[in-house]
Structure formats: C-alpha cells, structure tokens
Short mmCIF file of C-alpha atoms in Angstrom, two decimals:
data_model
loop_
_atom_site.label_atom_id
_atom_site.label_comp_id
_atom_site.label_asym_id
_atom_site.label_seq_id
_atom_site.Cartn_x
_atom_site.Cartn_y
_atom_site.Cartn_z
CA MET A 108 -108.86 -124.80 -99.72
CA ARG A 109 -108.56 -121.50 -101.55
CA TRP A 110 -105.35 -122.55 -103.29
CA ASN A 111 -104.03 -125.68 -105.03
CA THR A 112 -102.32 -127.74 -102.35
CA TYR A 113 -99.36 -129.97 -103.08
CA THR A 114 -100.97 -132.82 -101.13
CA ALA A 115 -104.04 -132.72 -103.39
CA TYR A 116 -101.83 -132.60 -106.48
CA LEU A 117 -99.86 -135.67 -105.37
CA LYS A 118 -102.98 -137.65 -104.48
CA LYS A 119 -104.52 -136.85 -107.85
CA LYS A 120 -101.35 -137.77 -109.76
CA TYR A 121 -100.30 -140.86 -107.79
CA GLY A 122 -103.43 -141.89 -105.92
CA MET A 123 -101.61 -141.56 -102.58
CA LYS A 124 -99.49 -139.25 -100.46
CA VAL A 125 -95.86 -139.08 -101.54
CA PHE A 126 -93.17 -138.05 -99.06
CA ARG A 127 -89.89 -136.31 -99.89
CA ILE A 128 -86.58 -137.63 -98.64
CA GLY A 129 -84.27 -134.63 -98.40
CA ILE A 130 -80.75 -135.49 -99.56
CA ASP A 131 -77.46 -133.65 -99.12
CA ALA A 132 -75.37 -135.04 -101.99
CA GLY A 133 -72.29 -133.00 -101.14
CA PHE A 134 -72.79 -130.27 -103.71
CA SER A 135 -71.48 -126.76 -103.16
CA CYS A 136 -72.84 -123.49 -104.52
CA PRO A 137 -71.13 -121.21 -107.05
CA ASN A 138 -72.50 -118.20 -105.20
CA ARG A 139 -70.57 -119.10 -102.05
CA GLU A 140 -67.19 -119.00 -103.78
CA SER A 141 -64.86 -116.11 -103.04
CA GLY A 142 -65.59 -114.27 -106.26
CA ARG A 143 -69.24 -113.91 -105.25
CA HIS A 144 -68.61 -112.68 -101.71
CA GLY A 145 -69.86 -115.62 -99.67
CA GLY A 146 -73.28 -116.38 -101.11
CA CYS A 147 -76.79 -115.07 -100.62
CA ALA A 148 -77.33 -112.66 -97.74
CA PHE A 149 -79.88 -114.99 -96.11
CA CYS A 150 -77.87 -118.24 -96.39
CA ASP A 151 -76.25 -119.60 -93.22
CA GLY A 152 -74.17 -122.20 -95.04
CA THR A 153 -76.22 -125.24 -94.01
CA GLY A 154 -77.83 -125.69 -97.42
CA SER A 155 -81.36 -126.24 -96.06
CA VAL A 156 -80.63 -129.82 -95.11
CA ALA A 157 -83.59 -131.78 -93.71
CA VAL A 158 -83.39 -131.73 -89.91
CA TYR A 159 -83.74 -135.51 -89.60
CA GLN A 160 -80.54 -135.83 -91.64
CA ARG A 161 -78.67 -133.66 -89.12
CA LYS A 162 -78.63 -135.93 -86.09
CA GLY A 163 -76.14 -133.74 -84.24
CA GLU A 164 -78.34 -130.66 -84.37
CA GLY A 165 -80.27 -131.85 -81.34
CA GLY A 166 -77.37 -130.69 -79.19
CA PHE A 167 -77.50 -127.12 -80.45
CA ARG A 168 -79.46 -124.37 -78.73
CA HIS A 169 -80.75 -121.14 -80.19
CA ASP A 170 -77.98 -119.28 -78.37
CA SER A 171 -75.25 -121.74 -79.39
CA ASP A 172 -72.14 -120.00 -80.65
CA TYR A 173 -72.55 -120.04 -84.41
CA GLU A 174 -68.90 -120.25 -85.42
CA LYS A 175 -67.82 -122.86 -82.84
CA ASP A 176 -70.94 -124.94 -82.32
CA VAL A 177 -72.75 -124.79 -85.63
CA ALA A 178 -70.68 -123.77 -88.64
CA GLU A 179 -67.67 -125.92 -87.74
CA LYS A 180 -69.52 -129.03 -86.58
CA MET A 181 -72.53 -129.39 -88.85
CA PRO A 182 -70.68 -130.43 -92.05
CA CYS A 183 -69.36 -133.57 -90.36
CA TYR A 184 -72.89 -134.88 -89.90
CA ARG A 185 -73.48 -135.55 -93.59
CA LEU A 186 -74.03 -139.25 -94.11
CA SER A 187 -73.65 -141.24 -97.31
CA ILE A 188 -76.47 -140.97 -99.84
CA LYS A 189 -77.52 -144.53 -99.04
CA GLU A 190 -77.63 -143.81 -95.29
CA GLN A 191 -79.58 -140.59 -95.83
CA ILE A 192 -82.20 -142.37 -97.92
CA GLU A 193 -82.48 -145.22 -95.44
CA ASN A 194 -82.81 -142.74 -92.56
CA GLY A 195 -85.38 -140.74 -94.49
CA LYS A 196 -87.52 -143.77 -95.25
CA ALA A 197 -87.34 -144.95 -91.63
CA PHE A 198 -88.26 -141.51 -90.27
CA LEU A 199 -91.13 -140.95 -92.70
CA TYR A 200 -92.55 -144.43 -92.20
CA ALA A 201 -92.37 -144.16 -88.42
CA ARG A 202 -94.06 -140.75 -88.38
CA TYR A 203 -96.48 -140.98 -91.32
CA LYS A 204 -96.59 -144.67 -92.33
CA ALA A 205 -95.25 -143.48 -95.68
CA GLU A 206 -95.36 -145.94 -98.56
CA ALA A 207 -94.27 -143.77 -101.50
CA TYR A 208 -91.24 -141.50 -101.69
CA SER A 209 -89.57 -138.79 -103.73
CA ALA A 210 -85.80 -138.37 -103.90
CA TYR A 211 -85.22 -134.69 -103.17
CA LEU A 212 -81.75 -133.33 -103.89
CA GLN A 213 -82.25 -130.43 -101.54
CA SER A 214 -78.99 -128.95 -100.31
CA PHE A 215 -77.12 -126.19 -102.14
CA THR A 216 -76.90 -126.29 -105.98
CA ASN A 217 -77.57 -129.77 -107.28
CA THR A 218 -76.58 -129.10 -110.89
CA TYR A 219 -73.24 -127.52 -109.99
CA GLY A 220 -70.41 -129.60 -111.42
CA PRO A 221 -69.27 -131.57 -114.47
CA ILE A 222 -71.88 -133.65 -116.28
CA GLU A 223 -70.07 -136.87 -115.36
CA HIS A 224 -70.27 -136.00 -111.64
CA LEU A 225 -73.92 -135.06 -111.87
CA LYS A 226 -74.75 -138.35 -113.57
CA SER A 227 -72.89 -140.36 -110.94
CA ILE A 228 -74.83 -138.64 -108.14
CA TYR A 229 -78.25 -138.96 -109.79
CA ASP A 230 -77.59 -142.61 -110.65
CA GLU A 231 -76.57 -143.37 -107.08
CA VAL A 232 -79.66 -141.69 -105.63
CA LEU A 233 -82.01 -143.63 -107.90
CA ARG A 234 -80.25 -146.89 -107.06
CA TYR A 235 -81.91 -146.79 -103.65
CA GLY A 236 -85.46 -146.33 -104.90
CA PRO A 237 -88.05 -146.92 -106.08
CA PHE A 238 -89.14 -143.28 -106.13
CA LYS A 239 -92.15 -141.55 -107.59
CA GLN A 240 -90.20 -138.35 -108.23
CA LEU A 241 -86.66 -137.13 -108.70
CA ILE A 242 -86.59 -133.52 -107.49
CA ILE A 243 -83.49 -131.43 -108.16
CA SER A 244 -83.07 -128.06 -106.44
CA THR A 245 -80.75 -125.61 -108.16
CA ARG A 246 -80.06 -122.06 -109.33
CA PRO A 247 -81.08 -120.43 -112.63
CA ASP A 248 -77.45 -119.79 -113.57
CA GLU A 249 -76.61 -123.50 -113.25
CA ILE A 250 -79.13 -124.69 -115.85
CA ASP A 251 -78.19 -125.34 -119.47
CA ARG A 252 -79.08 -127.70 -122.29
CA ARG A 253 -76.39 -130.27 -121.51
CA LYS A 254 -77.59 -130.60 -117.94
CA LEU A 255 -81.22 -130.75 -119.01
CA ASP A 256 -80.38 -133.41 -121.62
CA LEU A 257 -79.05 -135.52 -118.73
CA ILE A 258 -81.83 -134.74 -116.26
CA SER A 259 -84.70 -135.20 -118.70
CA GLY A 260 -83.32 -138.63 -119.59
CA TYR A 261 -84.41 -139.90 -116.17
CA LYS A 262 -88.06 -139.14 -116.85
CA SER A 263 -90.20 -142.21 -117.46
CA ASP A 264 -93.70 -143.55 -116.96
CA ASP A 265 -92.65 -144.57 -113.44
CA LEU A 266 -90.55 -141.54 -112.51
CA SER A 267 -91.42 -137.87 -112.86
CA VAL A 268 -88.64 -135.29 -112.74
CA GLU A 269 -88.99 -131.89 -111.07
CA ILE A 270 -86.63 -128.92 -111.14
CA GLU A 271 -86.72 -126.37 -108.31
CA LEU A 272 -85.33 -122.95 -109.17
CA GLY A 273 -84.59 -120.25 -106.62
CA LEU A 274 -85.86 -116.87 -107.82
CA GLN A 275 -86.75 -115.18 -104.48
CA SER A 276 -87.84 -111.89 -106.11
CA ALA A 277 -88.67 -110.49 -109.53
CA ASN A 278 -86.95 -107.21 -108.63
CA ASN A 279 -83.37 -107.06 -109.94
CA SER A 280 -82.43 -104.42 -107.36
CA THR A 281 -83.51 -106.80 -104.60
CA LEU A 282 -81.57 -109.68 -106.15
CA GLU A 283 -78.47 -107.51 -106.21
CA TYR A 284 -79.04 -106.40 -102.61
CA ILE A 285 -79.29 -110.00 -101.32
CA ASN A 286 -76.36 -111.06 -103.54
CA ARG A 287 -78.25 -113.71 -105.48
CA GLY A 288 -75.71 -113.66 -108.30
CA HIS A 289 -78.31 -113.88 -111.09
CA SER A 290 -80.97 -111.67 -112.64
CA VAL A 291 -84.69 -112.05 -113.23
CA GLU A 292 -83.90 -112.48 -116.92
CA CYS A 293 -81.55 -115.36 -116.10
CA TYR A 294 -84.36 -117.04 -114.14
CA LEU A 295 -86.83 -116.59 -117.00
CA GLU A 296 -84.46 -118.15 -119.53
CA ALA A 297 -83.73 -121.11 -117.23
CA ALA A 298 -87.44 -121.57 -116.54
CA ARG A 299 -88.23 -121.47 -120.26
CA LEU A 300 -85.60 -124.14 -120.92
CA VAL A 301 -86.89 -126.40 -118.16
CA LYS A 302 -90.38 -126.27 -119.65
CA GLU A 303 -89.00 -126.81 -123.15
CA TYR A 304 -87.66 -130.14 -121.87
CA GLY A 305 -91.07 -131.07 -120.49
CA LEU A 306 -90.06 -131.06 -116.83
CA PHE A 307 -92.18 -130.01 -113.85
CA LEU A 308 -90.95 -126.64 -112.59
CA SER A 309 -91.20 -125.29 -109.05
CA THR A 310 -89.98 -121.81 -108.08
CA HIS A 311 -88.85 -120.52 -104.67
CA VAL A 312 -89.82 -116.98 -103.64
CA ILE A 313 -89.38 -114.93 -100.46
CA LEU A 314 -92.02 -112.39 -99.46
CA GLY A 315 -90.93 -109.57 -97.17
CA LEU A 316 -87.40 -108.99 -98.42
CA PRO A 317 -85.90 -105.61 -97.45
CA ARG A 318 -87.17 -102.66 -99.51
CA GLU A 319 -90.05 -104.64 -101.03
CA GLY A 320 -93.79 -104.07 -100.82
CA LYS A 321 -97.13 -105.03 -102.35
CA GLN A 322 -96.23 -104.22 -105.96
CA ASP A 323 -93.10 -106.37 -105.69
CA PHE A 324 -95.21 -109.30 -104.48
CA ILE A 325 -97.54 -108.81 -107.46
CA ASN A 326 -94.67 -108.59 -109.95
CA THR A 327 -93.05 -111.72 -108.53
CA ALA A 328 -96.36 -113.61 -108.79
CA ARG A 329 -96.72 -112.54 -112.42
CA THR A 330 -93.15 -113.58 -113.19
CA VAL A 331 -93.55 -117.01 -111.57
CA SER A 332 -96.81 -117.47 -113.47
CA ARG A 333 -95.07 -117.36 -116.85
CA TYR A 334 -93.56 -120.84 -116.63
CA SER A 335 -93.93 -122.44 -113.20
CA ASP A 336 -96.06 -125.45 -112.35
CA ALA A 337 -95.55 -124.95 -108.62
CA VAL A 338 -94.20 -122.43 -106.13
CA LYS A 339 -92.67 -122.47 -102.65
CA ILE A 340 -93.40 -119.29 -100.70
CA HIS A 341 -91.19 -118.31 -97.78
CA ASN A 342 -91.33 -115.50 -95.26
CA LEU A 343 -87.96 -113.88 -94.65
CA ASN A 344 -86.07 -115.55 -91.81
CA ILE A 345 -82.92 -114.12 -90.28
CA ALA A 346 -80.58 -117.05 -89.68
CA GLY A 347 -77.49 -116.97 -87.49
CA GLY A 348 -74.17 -116.20 -89.11
CA THR A 349 -75.62 -114.42 -92.15
CA ARG A 350 -75.14 -110.94 -93.54
CA LEU A 351 -78.81 -110.28 -92.83
CA GLN A 352 -78.19 -111.03 -89.16
CA ASP A 353 -75.57 -108.29 -89.07
CA GLU A 354 -78.05 -105.85 -90.62
CA TRP A 355 -80.80 -107.03 -88.28
CA ASN A 356 -78.57 -106.46 -85.26
CA GLU A 357 -77.86 -102.95 -86.53
CA GLY A 358 -81.58 -102.20 -86.90
CA LYS A 359 -81.43 -101.91 -90.69
CA ILE A 360 -84.01 -104.60 -91.43
CA ARG A 361 -87.69 -104.77 -90.54
CA LEU A 362 -89.53 -108.08 -90.83
CA LEU A 363 -93.20 -108.49 -91.66
CA SER A 364 -95.48 -109.27 -88.74
CA VAL A 365 -97.65 -112.38 -88.94
CA ASP A 366 -100.66 -110.34 -90.09
CA GLU A 367 -98.57 -108.47 -92.65
CA TYR A 368 -97.15 -111.71 -94.00
CA ILE A 369 -100.64 -113.21 -94.32
CA GLU A 370 -101.66 -110.15 -96.35
CA ALA A 371 -98.54 -110.50 -98.50
CA VAL A 372 -99.28 -114.17 -99.23
CA GLU A 373 -102.91 -113.31 -99.99
CA VAL A 374 -101.80 -110.67 -102.51
CA PHE A 375 -99.26 -113.02 -104.06
CA LEU A 376 -101.71 -115.92 -104.39
CA SER A 377 -104.44 -113.73 -105.83
CA HIS A 378 -102.14 -112.59 -108.66
CA LEU A 379 -100.75 -116.06 -109.34
CA ARG A 380 -101.87 -118.20 -112.27
CA PRO A 381 -104.77 -120.19 -110.80
CA ASP A 382 -103.53 -123.68 -111.71
CA ILE A 383 -100.12 -123.38 -110.04
CA VAL A 384 -99.52 -125.85 -107.18
CA ILE A 385 -98.59 -124.33 -103.82
CA GLU A 386 -95.87 -126.50 -102.27
CA ARG A 387 -95.07 -124.29 -99.29
CA LEU A 388 -96.45 -121.18 -97.57
CA ILE A 389 -94.09 -120.48 -94.67
CA THR A 390 -90.42 -120.94 -93.76
CA GLU A 391 -89.46 -123.42 -91.04
CA THR A 392 -85.92 -122.68 -89.88
CA PRO A 393 -84.78 -124.83 -86.92
CA ALA A 394 -85.06 -122.79 -83.75
CA HIS A 395 -81.39 -122.97 -82.81
CA ARG A 396 -80.45 -121.33 -86.13
CA LEU A 397 -83.26 -118.76 -86.15
CA VAL A 398 -82.59 -115.21 -85.00
CA ALA A 399 -85.92 -113.74 -86.14
CA PRO A 400 -88.88 -113.84 -86.33
CA ARG A 401 -89.46 -115.82 -83.16
CA ASP A 402 -93.22 -115.25 -82.89
CA PHE A 403 -94.59 -116.90 -86.04
CA PRO A 404 -97.14 -119.72 -85.67
CA ASP A 405 -96.35 -123.25 -86.80
CA LYS A 406 -97.28 -124.33 -90.31
CA SER A 407 -100.69 -125.81 -89.45
CA LYS A 408 -101.79 -122.75 -87.49
CA PHE A 409 -100.56 -120.41 -90.20
CA ILE A 410 -102.53 -122.27 -92.88
CA GLN A 411 -105.67 -121.98 -90.76
CA MET A 412 -105.12 -118.24 -90.34
CA LEU A 413 -104.49 -117.72 -94.05
CA GLU A 414 -107.52 -119.77 -95.07
CA LYS A 415 -109.75 -117.76 -92.73
CA LYS A 416 -108.42 -114.42 -94.00
CA MET A 417 -108.85 -115.35 -97.66
CA GLU A 418 -112.36 -116.61 -96.98
CA GLU A 419 -113.26 -113.38 -95.19
CA ASP A 420 -111.88 -111.33 -98.09
CA GLY A 421 -113.47 -113.52 -100.78
CA ILE A 422 -110.08 -114.23 -102.37
CA GLU A 423 -108.84 -117.40 -104.01
CA GLU A 424 -105.65 -118.27 -105.84
CA GLY A 425 -105.76 -116.49 -109.19
CA SER A 426 -108.60 -114.11 -108.24
CA SER A 427 -106.66 -111.14 -109.68
CA TYR A 428 -104.62 -113.04 -112.26
CA GLU A 429 -104.41 -111.27 -115.60
#
C-alpha cells in the first residue's frame, strides 16, 4: 500500500487483528446545547453510533421521515454498556472470527462531564474486557489536564489508550461556518497536551467542506502532522435533518465527485507526515440517513481506486511532506 494502514499497524503492535467495539456511553455534546445553536452543521444527532448497536435502524428507509421515524425513535435503542459490548463481541466474532478487541467510546463527546462521571464510565467499560485498547473520541475543547490525568492512568503494558480529536479543517473560517465551536489553535493545544501525556492521538478531518480547495487540504495535512499518530479522513456527507441538508436542498453546497475526492485524498496524503497511520479514508453513513452523495463506491472499491491513482501518479504518503 502507498500509505500506512491501520490493519498493518495493529498487526505489528499486537501480532493480530484487533477489532473495535463501538460504544454509546450516553454522553452528550457541549456543541449541541442551546448556546451553541444545535451543534455542528453536519451532525444529525445520532452521534456516529455503530450500526450493529442500533438494532431498530433496520426498519428505517432512506426516505423515512427524519423527525418522526429517526430522530424521535433512535435514542431509545441505546442498550447498557454491558449489552453493547456483548453485542459487539458477538457480531465481530460471527463476521470476522475476532479474538482481540478495543473498547471504542465512539458517540458524541466522551470527555464531557465531571471527572467522577467520566471515571465511572471508563471503569464500567473496562470491566467487560479484556481489551487491547481504550479509545476515547472527543472534542479539542473538552480536553484538559485533569481529564488527561484520569485517562492516562488507564495506560498499562496490557492496555494502550488512544484519544480521537475532531478537527475537520485547519481553516478557522471553515470551522466557524460549520459551527464547530472551537478553533484550530484550540485543537493544537489539545493535541499537544495529549502527546505530553504519552497517549496515542488520532485526528478526524473532512475533505470537501464548503468553500475549501487544494490549499486547505494541504494546510490541514500539515496541521495534523504536527502531533498526530493517526488520522481518519472523511468525505463530506449530507445527512438527513442537518443544517447542511437545508443548504444542499437550496443548491448552496456542491460535493466533490468520486474522482475529485480521490484527488483530494491523494493531495492530503502526500503532504502528511509519512509515519502517520491512516485509520479511515471514506465516510460510511447508513443509507437511510444519507441524503448525498449517493454514488460513492464502497470502502473496498474506493481503496482500490485510490491505490491505482496514487500508483499511476507515483505518489505515496508523505511524498510532499516538508
């Protein structure tokens, strides 16, 4: 491969494939509170919960009424942490014969709350191990030393700890436009702190946000390269019930085509620090929640297309890194 795959990283570190169990621990998000105008423009309020944890989603269609069928009903499907972990293990074993797992606190902002509450959640999750990794997804403005004191305390010879920070773009104007509620500088300070505590850091970015182009992709790659150990790259999806859907319906937003997104990822990867692990390359929004794009290939096909394009162009991860 022309980039550092997460699968290869895990096999090198643990000697085997390790599978994530996505967990919705009942956290909220400070950016969805009234003072911040309902959260990020691309967020549909589901918190990116793993589909296998949302048993009731099988009854939804792409044209299901968002307010009546999705937004009102989906919250009731959240199971206990124990049930989610048991379901995750059963699903992953049945599909992949998985033998090693990571506990992935995936939904919303998993450092949002009092220290005592955070500790009770993390302790409960780890009670249902063993796990190779504890992965905590959060926002840059919900990271501080007290929280990192707690989180870093879980790190041991048998358990690695990973923080996922959502950046999305290194352009402050874009962050304001999508209502992220934090700045690039806030991200950089949080990232610096995470690395100061010796934790593995992954960063989320979106390529193809409104008003952005090639130079933005390059700047975001350079920003991520300062501290990150890994990155998740997403193409912009328009989900139902979001502010971006309203703008899409009004013709105010243009999405990248498949070929344009491949070029964007190629540019991003080429300017990324060459040792960074690539955890994701494309967004996978469940079809019944996805307004657009509807014509993207699945993950496997996309990876094949990207690999071919980078080979043709003689580009590898870090080729243009400075």
